[in-house]
Amino acid sequence: MQLPAQAAKEDPQVPQTLDAAAVRTWCSLALDALGRDREEIDAINVYPVADGDTGTNLYLTVESAARAVEAVFDAHATGTSVPDLPDTVRAMAHGALIGARGNSGTILAQLLRGMAEVLGEDRADRGDGADGAARGGGDHLARALHRAAELAREAVAHPVEGTILTVASAAADAAARTRPTVDGATGDGAAYGDGAAVHAAYAGARVALAATPGQLAVLGRAGVVDAGGRGLLAVLAALVEAVTGDAPSPVAPGARPHELPAVVESCDADDSPAGPAFEVIYLLETDEPGIARLRRRLDALGDSLVVVGGDGLWNVHVHVDDAGAAVEAAVEAGRPYRIRITHFGAAAGHQRERAQRAVVAVVPGEGLAGLCAEAGATTVLARPGEPPASGELVDAIRRAHAHEVVLLPNDAELRHTAAAAAEQARAEGIRVALIPTRAAVQGIAALAVHEPGRRFDEDVVAMTSAAGATRYAELAVAERQSWTMAGICQAGDLLGLIDGDVAVIGTELAATAETVLDRMLSAGGELVTLVLGQDVPDTLAERLERYVRDGHLAVDTVVYRGGHQSAPLLIGVE
């Protein structure tokens, strides 16, 4: 993503300020820096899980922040006004929140939120000029860094020293200590510009980063600094350049900044116990009481819990063994979406090598997300009416962290999007096979025969055959009067779609489902799969199981809970 770099050196006698244009430049420079250092930061990622993606996660988080800032500037492009500082920093923080990836990316989003709280204060309260730049000078920025570090620590269930939190706190402390005094009293804030504050913050962060191997045993054993802290140092270096025009001297991403030019190659798996099997991340709409209950529930389920955000929107990150339980907790607390579940696989045992093969599946509900994740797949949740973009699928392929990936779009409408994602991933050196599954039940069938131990081509053929042998249906509610292949439907009618075409029109869910099953099983079948939506009672599944058993003795039935999905019932017949 290319953004305009607008930093320029200023007269050192003139107080230098962080205004809206500087924030825009900061995002651009930070994105460039993380893009350059991403792979090397990934390589030193040994804590909390050695999954080699910290640099990538930070890059994606900043990319989302940068896009949000650009959107603010684009909104002013046709007029004579320019964005002010509060609007810009709030956009940056919101963009980071909705796009946060991984443990470090989620914490970075909260750091930016903390800065935005202070920098986005009402201009009349703090005496801004017309250009939106604060007259509070470096003291104002120092307070912003302090609030950022404070909020980040509050967001982490069990803060650990020697991490990005330590580096953030050191940056804030250094910026605060640098404020000049006159005769022992606080000096004139205008004499202490943002330039001095950001230089001090960067220097403090650099010293703190160098000390992280002595604070966290796993870093000391590997001979590296904390990867998240190293990424934050790159972001702070970009801030220095955006405000002052001076680019700090680069730090080798794998090294302790002052002494140790070492890059980790591996981490002894025997030194640390294996962690949880899954990383679960989602956005959640809920209130403060809801998030408090969720924190308690997730803290009991796993570790690496980070909950960031506020004002009704939160980004939740946790490592757990039971991915389904983590998602169920979100459903009980509010409305989750953009659910991402990643199976750590070998990384959970602190092995740094990529897996040989992985499966990425798009699923229509959080229930199926948990089911597929437990089967070892990396999942992408498709919200009703909001299919994932190709970038989300590419991100999921990267998160799968494998040389070979089988992609299951599970939706006929996603075939072109999935094909574009597969092509981009192949350009990055990942071998991707796209199986054109048109429904979630076909994806379940393909995943059931997946065997990572056999040759890639053989595995793909077996999964394709299983998906192709599965007929699919769904029951949907008609939104308006319409002509269909089964006749004219009215708004509110139940539509039984078989292989994508309307085959049955009904008024009652169970009776319509029975008619659909009759038509599907008339051509034979060995297994019926039922996926129930969030509000469908268990009694429906019990009735349909009896119906199949009574009419087709040799046919088995399995039932899954799909959670919030567009259709109340999905049906598969193999």
Coordinates of C-alpha atoms in Angstrom, one line a residue:
M1 CA 0.0 0.0 0.0
Q2 CA 1.5 3.3 -1.1
L3 CA 0.8 6.4 1.0
P4 CA 2.4 9.8 0.6
A5 CA 5.4 10.4 2.7
Q6 CA 5.3 14.1 3.7
A7 CA 7.9 14.4 6.5
A8 CA 10.4 17.2 6.1
K9 CA 13.1 18.5 8.3
E10 CA 12.2 21.6 10.2
D11 CA 14.1 24.4 11.8
P12 CA 15.3 23.0 15.2
Q13 CA 14.5 26.3 16.9
V14 CA 10.8 25.9 15.9
P15 CA 8.6 23.6 18.1
Q16 CA 7.7 20.6 15.9
T17 CA 4.2 19.2 16.2
L18 CA 2.2 16.1 15.5
D19 CA -0.6 17.3 13.3
A20 CA -3.0 15.5 10.9
A21 CA -0.5 15.5 8.1
A22 CA 2.2 14.1 10.3
V23 CA -0.1 11.3 11.4
R24 CA -0.8 10.5 7.8
T25 CA 3.0 10.4 7.2
W26 CA 3.5 8.4 10.3
C27 CA 1.2 5.6 9.0
S28 CA 3.0 5.6 5.7
L29 CA 6.5 5.4 7.2
A30 CA 5.5 2.8 9.7
L31 CA 3.9 0.6 7.0
D32 CA 7.1 0.9 4.9
A33 CA 9.3 0.1 7.9
L34 CA 7.3 -3.0 8.9
G35 CA 7.1 -4.1 5.3
R36 CA 11.0 -4.0 5.1
D37 CA 11.4 -5.7 8.5
R38 CA 8.4 -8.1 8.5
E39 CA 10.2 -11.3 7.7
E40 CA 13.1 -10.7 10.1
I41 CA 10.7 -9.8 12.9
D42 CA 8.7 -13.0 12.1
A43 CA 12.0 -14.9 12.4
I44 CA 12.6 -13.8 16.0
N45 CA 9.0 -14.4 17.2
V46 CA 9.4 -16.9 20.0
Y47 CA 6.9 -15.5 22.6
P48 CA 4.1 -16.2 23.5
V49 CA 4.0 -18.8 20.7
A50 CA 6.8 -19.4 18.2
D51 CA 4.5 -19.1 15.2
G52 CA 6.6 -16.7 13.2
D53 CA 4.0 -14.1 12.4
T54 CA 4.5 -11.1 14.6
G55 CA 6.0 -8.9 11.9
T56 CA 3.2 -9.9 9.5
N57 CA 0.5 -9.2 12.1
L58 CA 1.9 -5.8 12.9
Y59 CA 2.1 -4.9 9.2
L60 CA -1.5 -5.9 8.6
T61 CA -2.6 -3.9 11.7
V62 CA -0.8 -0.7 10.6
E63 CA -2.1 -1.3 7.0
S64 CA -5.7 -1.2 8.3
A65 CA -4.9 2.0 10.3
A66 CA -3.3 3.7 7.3
R67 CA -6.3 2.9 5.1
A68 CA -8.6 4.5 7.7
V69 CA -6.5 7.6 7.8
E70 CA -6.4 7.8 4.0
A71 CA -10.2 7.6 4.0
V72 CA -10.4 10.6 6.2
F73 CA -8.2 12.6 3.8
D74 CA -10.1 11.3 0.8
A75 CA -13.3 12.7 2.4
H76 CA -11.7 16.2 2.4
A77 CA -10.2 15.9 -1.1
T78 CA -13.0 17.7 -2.9
G79 CA -13.2 20.6 -0.5
T80 CA -10.9 23.3 0.8
S81 CA -10.6 22.0 4.4
V82 CA -8.2 19.4 5.7
P83 CA -8.8 16.8 8.4
D84 CA -7.9 17.9 11.9
L85 CA -5.8 16.0 14.4
P86 CA -8.7 14.5 16.5
D87 CA -10.4 13.1 13.4
T88 CA -7.2 11.7 12.0
V89 CA -6.0 10.0 15.2
R90 CA -9.4 8.5 15.9
A91 CA -9.5 7.1 12.4
M92 CA -6.1 5.6 12.8
A93 CA -7.1 4.0 16.1
H94 CA -10.3 2.7 14.7
G95 CA -8.6 1.3 11.6
A96 CA -6.1 -0.5 13.8
L97 CA -8.9 -1.9 16.0
I98 CA -10.9 -3.5 13.3
G99 CA -7.8 -4.8 11.4
A100 CA -5.7 -5.9 14.4
R101 CA -3.9 -9.3 13.9
G102 CA -2.3 -11.5 16.5
N103 CA -1.2 -10.7 20.1
S104 CA 1.2 -7.8 19.2
G105 CA -1.1 -6.3 16.6
T106 CA -4.0 -6.2 19.1
I107 CA -1.8 -4.6 21.7
L108 CA -0.6 -2.0 19.1
A109 CA -4.2 -1.2 18.3
Q110 CA -4.8 -0.4 22.0
L111 CA -1.7 1.7 22.2
L112 CA -3.0 3.8 19.3
R113 CA -6.4 4.0 21.0
G114 CA -4.7 5.4 24.1
M115 CA -2.8 8.0 22.1
A116 CA -6.0 9.0 20.3
E117 CA -7.8 9.5 23.6
V118 CA -5.4 12.3 24.5
L119 CA -4.5 13.7 21.1
G120 CA -8.2 13.7 20.2
E121 CA -9.3 15.8 23.1
D122 CA -11.6 18.7 22.3
R123 CA -9.5 21.4 20.7
A124 CA -11.2 24.2 22.7
D125 CA -10.1 22.4 25.9
R126 CA -6.5 22.3 25.0
G127 CA -6.1 25.5 22.9
D128 CA -5.3 24.1 19.4
G129 CA -4.5 26.3 16.5
A130 CA -6.6 26.3 13.3
D131 CA -4.5 23.6 11.8
G132 CA -5.4 21.1 14.6
A133 CA -1.9 21.0 16.1
A134 CA -1.8 21.0 19.9
R135 CA -0.1 24.0 21.6
G136 CA 0.5 21.7 24.6
G137 CA 3.8 20.7 22.9
G138 CA 5.7 17.6 23.9
D139 CA 3.9 17.4 27.2
H140 CA 0.7 16.6 25.4
L141 CA 2.4 13.9 23.4
A142 CA 4.1 12.5 26.5
R143 CA 0.6 12.2 28.1
A144 CA -0.6 10.5 25.0
L145 CA 2.2 7.9 25.2
H146 CA 1.5 7.4 28.9
R147 CA -2.2 6.8 28.3
A148 CA -1.3 4.4 25.5
A149 CA 1.0 2.3 27.7
E150 CA -1.6 2.4 30.5
L151 CA -4.5 1.2 28.3
A152 CA -2.4 -1.5 26.8
R153 CA -1.5 -3.0 30.1
E154 CA -5.2 -2.9 31.2
A155 CA -6.1 -4.8 28.0
V156 CA -3.8 -7.8 28.7
A157 CA -5.2 -10.2 31.3
H158 CA -1.8 -11.1 32.7
P159 CA 0.9 -8.6 31.6
V160 CA 4.4 -10.0 31.2
E161 CA 7.6 -7.9 31.4
G162 CA 10.1 -8.2 28.5
T163 CA 7.4 -7.7 25.9
I164 CA 5.9 -4.9 23.8
L165 CA 4.2 -3.7 27.0
T166 CA 7.6 -3.0 28.6
V167 CA 8.9 -1.2 25.6
A168 CA 5.7 1.0 25.4
S169 CA 6.0 1.9 29.1
A170 CA 9.7 2.8 28.7
A171 CA 8.9 5.1 25.7
A172 CA 6.2 6.9 27.7
D173 CA 8.5 7.3 30.8
A174 CA 11.3 8.6 28.7
A175 CA 9.1 11.2 27.0
A176 CA 7.8 12.4 30.3
R177 CA 11.3 12.7 31.9
T178 CA 12.6 14.8 29.0
R179 CA 10.3 17.8 29.7
P180 CA 12.6 20.7 30.7
T181 CA 12.3 22.4 34.0
V182 CA 13.2 26.0 35.1
D183 CA 14.5 26.5 38.6
G184 CA 13.0 23.1 39.6
A185 CA 9.6 24.0 38.2
T186 CA 7.9 22.7 35.1
G187 CA 9.1 24.8 32.1
D188 CA 7.1 26.3 29.3
G189 CA 5.3 23.6 27.4
A190 CA 5.9 25.3 24.1
A191 CA 9.6 25.1 24.6
Y192 CA 9.3 21.3 24.7
G193 CA 8.1 20.4 21.3
D194 CA 6.8 17.1 19.9
G195 CA 10.1 16.6 18.2
A196 CA 11.9 16.3 21.6
A197 CA 9.2 14.1 23.0
V198 CA 9.4 11.6 20.1
H199 CA 13.2 11.5 20.1
A200 CA 13.1 10.7 23.8
A201 CA 10.4 8.1 23.5
Y202 CA 12.3 6.3 20.7
A203 CA 15.6 6.3 22.7
G204 CA 13.8 5.0 25.8
A205 CA 12.1 2.3 23.8
R206 CA 15.4 1.2 22.2
V207 CA 17.1 0.8 25.6
A208 CA 14.2 -1.1 26.9
L209 CA 14.1 -3.4 23.9
A210 CA 17.8 -4.3 24.4
A211 CA 16.9 -5.4 28.0
T212 CA 14.1 -7.8 27.1
P213 CA 16.2 -10.9 26.8
G214 CA 17.2 -10.5 30.4
Q215 CA 13.5 -10.1 31.5
L216 CA 12.0 -13.0 29.6
A217 CA 13.7 -16.4 29.8
V218 CA 12.6 -17.7 26.4
L219 CA 14.1 -14.6 24.7
G220 CA 17.4 -15.1 26.6
R221 CA 17.6 -18.7 25.6
A222 CA 17.0 -17.8 21.9
G223 CA 19.3 -14.8 22.0
V224 CA 16.8 -12.4 20.6
V225 CA 14.8 -9.4 21.6
D226 CA 11.0 -9.4 21.9
A227 CA 9.5 -9.4 18.4
G228 CA 6.5 -7.3 19.4
G229 CA 8.7 -4.7 21.1
R230 CA 11.0 -4.7 18.0
G231 CA 8.0 -3.9 15.8
L232 CA 6.9 -1.1 18.1
L233 CA 10.4 0.3 17.9
A234 CA 9.9 0.5 14.1
V235 CA 6.6 2.3 14.6
L236 CA 8.2 4.8 17.0
A237 CA 11.1 5.4 14.6
A238 CA 8.5 6.2 11.9
L239 CA 6.9 8.7 14.4
V240 CA 10.3 10.4 14.9
E241 CA 10.8 10.8 11.2
A242 CA 7.2 12.0 10.6
V243 CA 7.5 14.7 13.2
T244 CA 11.1 15.8 12.8
G245 CA 12.2 14.6 9.4
D246 CA 15.1 12.7 11.1
A247 CA 15.2 9.0 10.4
P248 CA 16.8 7.2 13.4
S249 CA 19.6 4.8 12.6
P250 CA 18.2 1.4 11.8
V251 CA 18.3 -1.5 14.2
A252 CA 18.9 -5.1 13.0
P253 CA 15.5 -6.7 13.6
G254 CA 17.0 -9.9 15.1
A255 CA 19.5 -8.2 17.4
R256 CA 19.6 -6.6 20.8
P257 CA 20.0 -3.0 19.7
H258 CA 23.3 -2.3 21.4
E259 CA 25.2 -5.6 21.6
L260 CA 23.9 -8.8 20.1
P261 CA 23.6 -9.3 16.4
A262 CA 21.8 -12.6 16.7
V263 CA 18.8 -14.1 14.9
V264 CA 17.0 -17.1 16.3
E265 CA 17.0 -20.2 14.2
S266 CA 15.0 -22.4 16.6
C267 CA 13.7 -22.7 20.1
D268 CA 14.2 -25.7 22.3
A269 CA 10.7 -27.3 22.5
D270 CA 11.6 -29.0 25.8
D271 CA 12.2 -25.6 27.6
S272 CA 8.6 -24.6 27.5
P273 CA 5.4 -26.5 27.8
A274 CA 3.2 -26.8 24.7
G275 CA 0.6 -24.0 24.7
P276 CA -3.1 -24.0 23.6
A277 CA -3.8 -25.4 20.1
F278 CA -5.8 -22.4 18.7
E279 CA -5.6 -18.7 18.3
V280 CA -9.1 -17.1 18.3
I281 CA -9.7 -13.5 17.2
Y282 CA -12.9 -11.7 16.6
L283 CA -14.6 -8.3 16.7
L284 CA -17.4 -8.1 19.2
E285 CA -20.2 -5.6 19.7
T286 CA -21.2 -5.5 23.3
D287 CA -21.4 -3.2 26.4
E288 CA -19.0 -2.9 29.3
P289 CA -20.8 -5.5 31.5
G290 CA -20.8 -8.0 28.6
I291 CA -17.0 -7.5 28.0
A292 CA -16.3 -8.0 31.8
R293 CA -18.2 -11.3 31.7
L294 CA -16.3 -12.3 28.6
R295 CA -12.9 -11.5 30.1
R296 CA -13.6 -13.8 33.0
R297 CA -14.9 -16.6 30.8
L298 CA -12.0 -16.5 28.4
D299 CA -9.4 -16.1 31.1
A300 CA -10.5 -19.4 32.5
L301 CA -10.4 -21.1 29.0
G302 CA -6.9 -20.1 27.9
D303 CA -4.1 -17.7 27.9
S304 CA -2.6 -14.7 26.0
L305 CA -6.0 -12.9 26.5
V306 CA -6.0 -9.4 25.1
V307 CA -9.3 -7.4 24.9
V308 CA -9.0 -4.0 23.3
G309 CA -11.4 -1.3 22.2
G310 CA -14.4 0.4 23.8
D311 CA -17.6 2.4 23.0
G312 CA -19.4 -0.8 22.1
L313 CA -16.8 -2.3 19.8
W314 CA -14.0 -4.6 20.9
N315 CA -11.2 -6.7 19.4
V316 CA -10.7 -10.0 21.3
H317 CA -7.6 -12.2 21.1
V318 CA -7.1 -15.4 23.1
H319 CA -5.2 -18.8 22.8
V320 CA -7.3 -21.8 23.7
D321 CA -7.7 -25.5 23.3
D322 CA -11.4 -25.3 22.8
A323 CA -12.0 -22.8 20.0
G324 CA -15.8 -23.5 20.0
A325 CA -16.1 -22.5 23.6
A326 CA -14.2 -19.2 23.0
V327 CA -16.7 -18.4 20.2
E328 CA -19.7 -19.5 22.2
A329 CA -18.6 -17.1 25.0
A330 CA -18.6 -14.2 22.4
V331 CA -22.1 -15.1 21.3
E332 CA -23.3 -15.0 24.9
A333 CA -21.7 -11.6 25.4
G334 CA -22.8 -9.9 22.3
R335 CA -22.5 -10.0 18.5
P336 CA -19.2 -11.4 17.2
Y337 CA -18.0 -11.1 13.6
R338 CA -14.8 -11.3 11.6
I339 CA -14.0 -14.5 13.5
R340 CA -10.6 -15.9 12.8
I341 CA -9.5 -19.2 14.2
T342 CA -6.0 -20.4 13.6
H343 CA -4.7 -23.9 14.5
F344 CA -1.1 -23.5 15.7
G345 CA -0.2 -27.0 14.7
A346 CA 3.5 -27.5 15.1
A347 CA 3.9 -23.9 16.4
A348 CA 2.0 -24.9 19.6
G349 CA 5.0 -27.1 20.4
H350 CA 7.4 -24.3 19.7
Q351 CA 8.6 -25.8 16.4
R352 CA 9.4 -23.0 13.9
E353 CA 9.1 -24.9 10.7
R354 CA 6.1 -24.4 8.4
A355 CA 3.5 -27.2 8.3
Q356 CA 3.6 -29.2 5.1
R357 CA -0.1 -28.8 4.5
A358 CA -3.1 -27.0 5.8
V359 CA -6.8 -26.4 5.0
V360 CA -8.4 -22.9 4.9
A361 CA -12.2 -23.0 5.0
V362 CA -14.9 -20.3 4.7
V363 CA -17.8 -21.0 7.0
P364 CA -21.2 -19.3 7.4
G365 CA -21.5 -19.5 11.2
E366 CA -19.3 -19.5 14.3
G367 CA -20.5 -23.0 15.2
L368 CA -19.0 -24.4 12.0
A369 CA -15.9 -22.3 12.6
G370 CA -15.2 -24.1 15.8
L371 CA -16.0 -27.5 14.2
C372 CA -13.6 -26.9 11.3
A373 CA -10.9 -25.5 13.5
E374 CA -11.0 -28.6 15.7
A375 CA -10.5 -30.6 12.6
G376 CA -7.3 -28.6 12.0
A377 CA -8.5 -26.0 9.5
T378 CA -7.9 -22.2 9.5
T379 CA -11.3 -20.6 9.2
V380 CA -12.8 -17.4 7.7
L381 CA -16.2 -16.4 8.9
A382 CA -18.7 -15.2 6.2
R383 CA -21.3 -12.9 7.8
P384 CA -24.7 -12.9 6.1
G385 CA -24.6 -10.4 3.2
E386 CA -20.9 -9.7 3.8
P387 CA -18.7 -12.3 2.0
P388 CA -15.0 -12.2 2.7
A389 CA -12.8 -10.2 0.3
S390 CA -9.8 -11.8 -1.4
G391 CA -7.5 -10.1 1.0
E392 CA -9.1 -11.9 3.9
L393 CA -8.6 -15.2 2.2
V394 CA -5.0 -14.4 1.4
D395 CA -4.5 -13.5 5.1
A396 CA -6.0 -16.8 6.2
I397 CA -3.7 -18.7 3.8
R398 CA -0.7 -16.9 5.3
R399 CA -1.9 -17.6 8.8
A400 CA -2.2 -21.3 8.0
H401 CA 1.6 -21.2 7.8
A402 CA 2.0 -24.1 5.5
H403 CA 3.9 -24.9 2.2
E404 CA 0.7 -26.4 0.8
V405 CA -2.9 -25.1 1.3
V406 CA -6.2 -26.5 0.3
L407 CA -8.8 -23.7 0.0
L408 CA -12.5 -24.4 0.5
P409 CA -14.7 -21.4 -0.4
N410 CA -17.9 -23.2 0.5
D411 CA -20.0 -20.7 -1.5
A412 CA -20.6 -20.6 -5.3
E413 CA -20.5 -16.8 -5.1
L414 CA -16.9 -16.8 -3.8
R415 CA -15.4 -18.8 -6.7
H416 CA -13.8 -15.7 -8.4
T417 CA -12.7 -14.2 -5.0
A418 CA -11.1 -17.5 -3.9
A419 CA -9.4 -17.9 -7.3
A420 CA -7.9 -14.4 -7.0
A421 CA -6.7 -15.2 -3.4
A422 CA -5.2 -18.5 -4.5
E423 CA -3.3 -16.7 -7.3
Q424 CA -1.8 -14.1 -5.0
A425 CA -0.8 -16.8 -2.5
R426 CA 0.9 -18.8 -5.3
A427 CA 2.8 -15.7 -6.2
E428 CA 4.2 -15.7 -2.7
G429 CA 5.5 -19.2 -3.1
I430 CA 2.6 -21.2 -1.4
R431 CA 1.2 -24.1 -3.3
V432 CA -2.6 -23.7 -3.2
A433 CA -5.3 -26.0 -4.5
L434 CA -8.8 -24.5 -4.8
I435 CA -11.6 -27.0 -4.4
P436 CA -14.8 -25.3 -5.8
T437 CA -17.1 -26.2 -2.9
R438 CA -20.4 -24.5 -3.2
A439 CA -21.8 -25.0 0.3
A440 CA -20.5 -25.5 3.8
V441 CA -21.8 -29.2 3.9
Q442 CA -19.5 -29.9 0.9
G443 CA -16.6 -28.4 2.8
I444 CA -17.4 -30.6 5.8
A445 CA -17.4 -33.6 3.6
A446 CA -14.0 -32.6 2.0
L447 CA -12.5 -32.0 5.4
A448 CA -13.6 -35.4 6.7
V449 CA -11.4 -37.2 4.2
H450 CA -8.5 -34.9 4.4
E451 CA -5.2 -36.7 5.2
P452 CA -2.1 -34.6 5.5
G453 CA 0.1 -37.6 5.3
R454 CA -0.6 -38.5 1.7
R455 CA 0.6 -36.8 -1.4
F456 CA -0.8 -33.4 -2.0
D457 CA -2.4 -34.2 -5.4
E458 CA -4.0 -37.4 -4.0
D459 CA -5.4 -35.5 -1.0
V460 CA -6.9 -32.9 -3.2
V461 CA -8.5 -35.5 -5.5
A462 CA -10.0 -37.3 -2.5
M463 CA -11.3 -34.1 -1.0
T464 CA -12.7 -32.9 -4.3
S465 CA -14.4 -36.3 -4.8
A466 CA -16.0 -36.2 -1.4
A467 CA -17.3 -32.6 -2.0
G468 CA -18.6 -33.5 -5.4
A469 CA -20.5 -36.5 -4.1
T470 CA -22.3 -34.3 -1.6
R471 CA -25.6 -32.8 -2.7
Y472 CA -26.5 -29.7 -0.7
A473 CA -29.6 -27.8 0.2
E474 CA -30.7 -24.9 2.4
L475 CA -33.9 -23.6 3.8
A476 CA -34.2 -19.8 3.5
V477 CA -36.9 -17.2 4.1
A478 CA -38.3 -15.4 1.0
E479 CA -37.8 -11.6 1.4
R480 CA -40.4 -10.7 -1.3
Q481 CA -42.8 -12.1 -3.8
S482 CA -40.9 -13.7 -6.6
W483 CA -41.0 -16.2 -9.5
T484 CA -39.0 -19.4 -8.8
M485 CA -38.6 -22.7 -10.5
A486 CA -41.1 -24.1 -8.0
G487 CA -43.7 -21.4 -8.6
I488 CA -44.5 -18.0 -7.1
C489 CA -43.4 -17.4 -3.5
Q490 CA -44.6 -14.8 -1.2
A491 CA -42.6 -12.7 1.3
G492 CA -42.1 -14.9 4.4
D493 CA -42.4 -18.2 2.6
L494 CA -39.9 -20.9 3.3
L495 CA -37.8 -21.8 0.3
G496 CA -36.1 -25.2 0.0
L497 CA -33.1 -24.7 -2.4
I498 CA -31.5 -27.9 -3.7
D499 CA -28.1 -27.4 -5.3
G500 CA -28.8 -23.7 -5.6
D501 CA -32.2 -23.8 -7.2
V502 CA -35.6 -23.4 -5.5
A503 CA -37.2 -26.8 -5.4
V504 CA -39.8 -26.5 -2.6
I505 CA -42.0 -23.6 -1.3
G506 CA -43.5 -24.1 2.2
T507 CA -44.8 -22.4 5.2
E508 CA -43.5 -24.5 8.1
L509 CA -39.8 -25.3 8.7
A510 CA -40.0 -29.0 9.6
A511 CA -42.5 -30.0 6.9
T512 CA -40.5 -28.1 4.2
A513 CA -37.3 -29.8 5.4
E514 CA -38.9 -33.2 5.2
T515 CA -40.0 -32.5 1.6
V516 CA -36.5 -31.4 0.7
L517 CA -35.0 -34.6 2.3
D518 CA -37.4 -36.8 0.3
R519 CA -36.3 -35.2 -2.9
M520 CA -32.7 -35.4 -2.1
L521 CA -32.8 -39.0 -0.8
S522 CA -34.8 -40.3 -3.8
A523 CA -31.5 -40.5 -5.7
G524 CA -29.9 -42.4 -2.8
G525 CA -27.5 -41.5 -0.1
E526 CA -25.6 -42.9 2.9
L527 CA -25.2 -39.9 5.2
V528 CA -27.4 -36.8 5.9
T529 CA -25.8 -33.8 7.5
L530 CA -27.9 -31.2 9.2
V531 CA -26.6 -27.8 10.2
L532 CA -29.0 -25.8 12.5
G533 CA -29.0 -22.0 12.7
Q534 CA -28.8 -20.1 16.0
D535 CA -32.6 -19.9 16.7
V536 CA -33.6 -23.4 15.4
P537 CA -34.7 -25.7 18.3
D538 CA -33.1 -29.1 18.9
T539 CA -36.5 -30.6 18.5
L540 CA -36.3 -30.0 14.8
A541 CA -33.1 -32.0 14.5
E542 CA -34.7 -34.8 16.5
R543 CA -37.8 -34.9 14.2
L544 CA -35.7 -34.9 11.1
E545 CA -33.5 -37.7 12.4
R546 CA -36.5 -39.8 13.1
Y547 CA -37.9 -39.0 9.7
V548 CA -34.8 -40.1 7.9
R549 CA -34.4 -43.2 10.1
D550 CA -38.0 -44.3 9.5
G551 CA -37.9 -43.8 5.7
H552 CA -34.3 -44.8 4.9
L553 CA -33.0 -47.4 7.3
A554 CA -29.5 -47.5 5.8
V555 CA -28.9 -43.7 6.0
D556 CA -27.1 -42.1 9.0
T557 CA -27.7 -38.6 10.2
V558 CA -25.2 -36.2 11.9
V559 CA -26.2 -32.8 13.4
Y560 CA -24.1 -29.7 13.9
R561 CA -24.9 -26.3 15.4
G562 CA -24.0 -23.6 12.9
G563 CA -24.6 -20.5 15.1
H564 CA -25.5 -17.2 13.4
Q565 CA -25.9 -18.1 9.7
S566 CA -28.0 -16.7 6.9
A567 CA -30.1 -19.9 6.5
P568 CA -32.0 -21.6 9.4
L569 CA -31.1 -25.0 8.1
L570 CA -28.4 -26.4 5.8
I571 CA -28.6 -30.0 4.5
G572 CA -26.1 -32.3 2.9
V573 CA -26.5 -35.7 1.5
E574 CA -23.5 -37.9 0.7

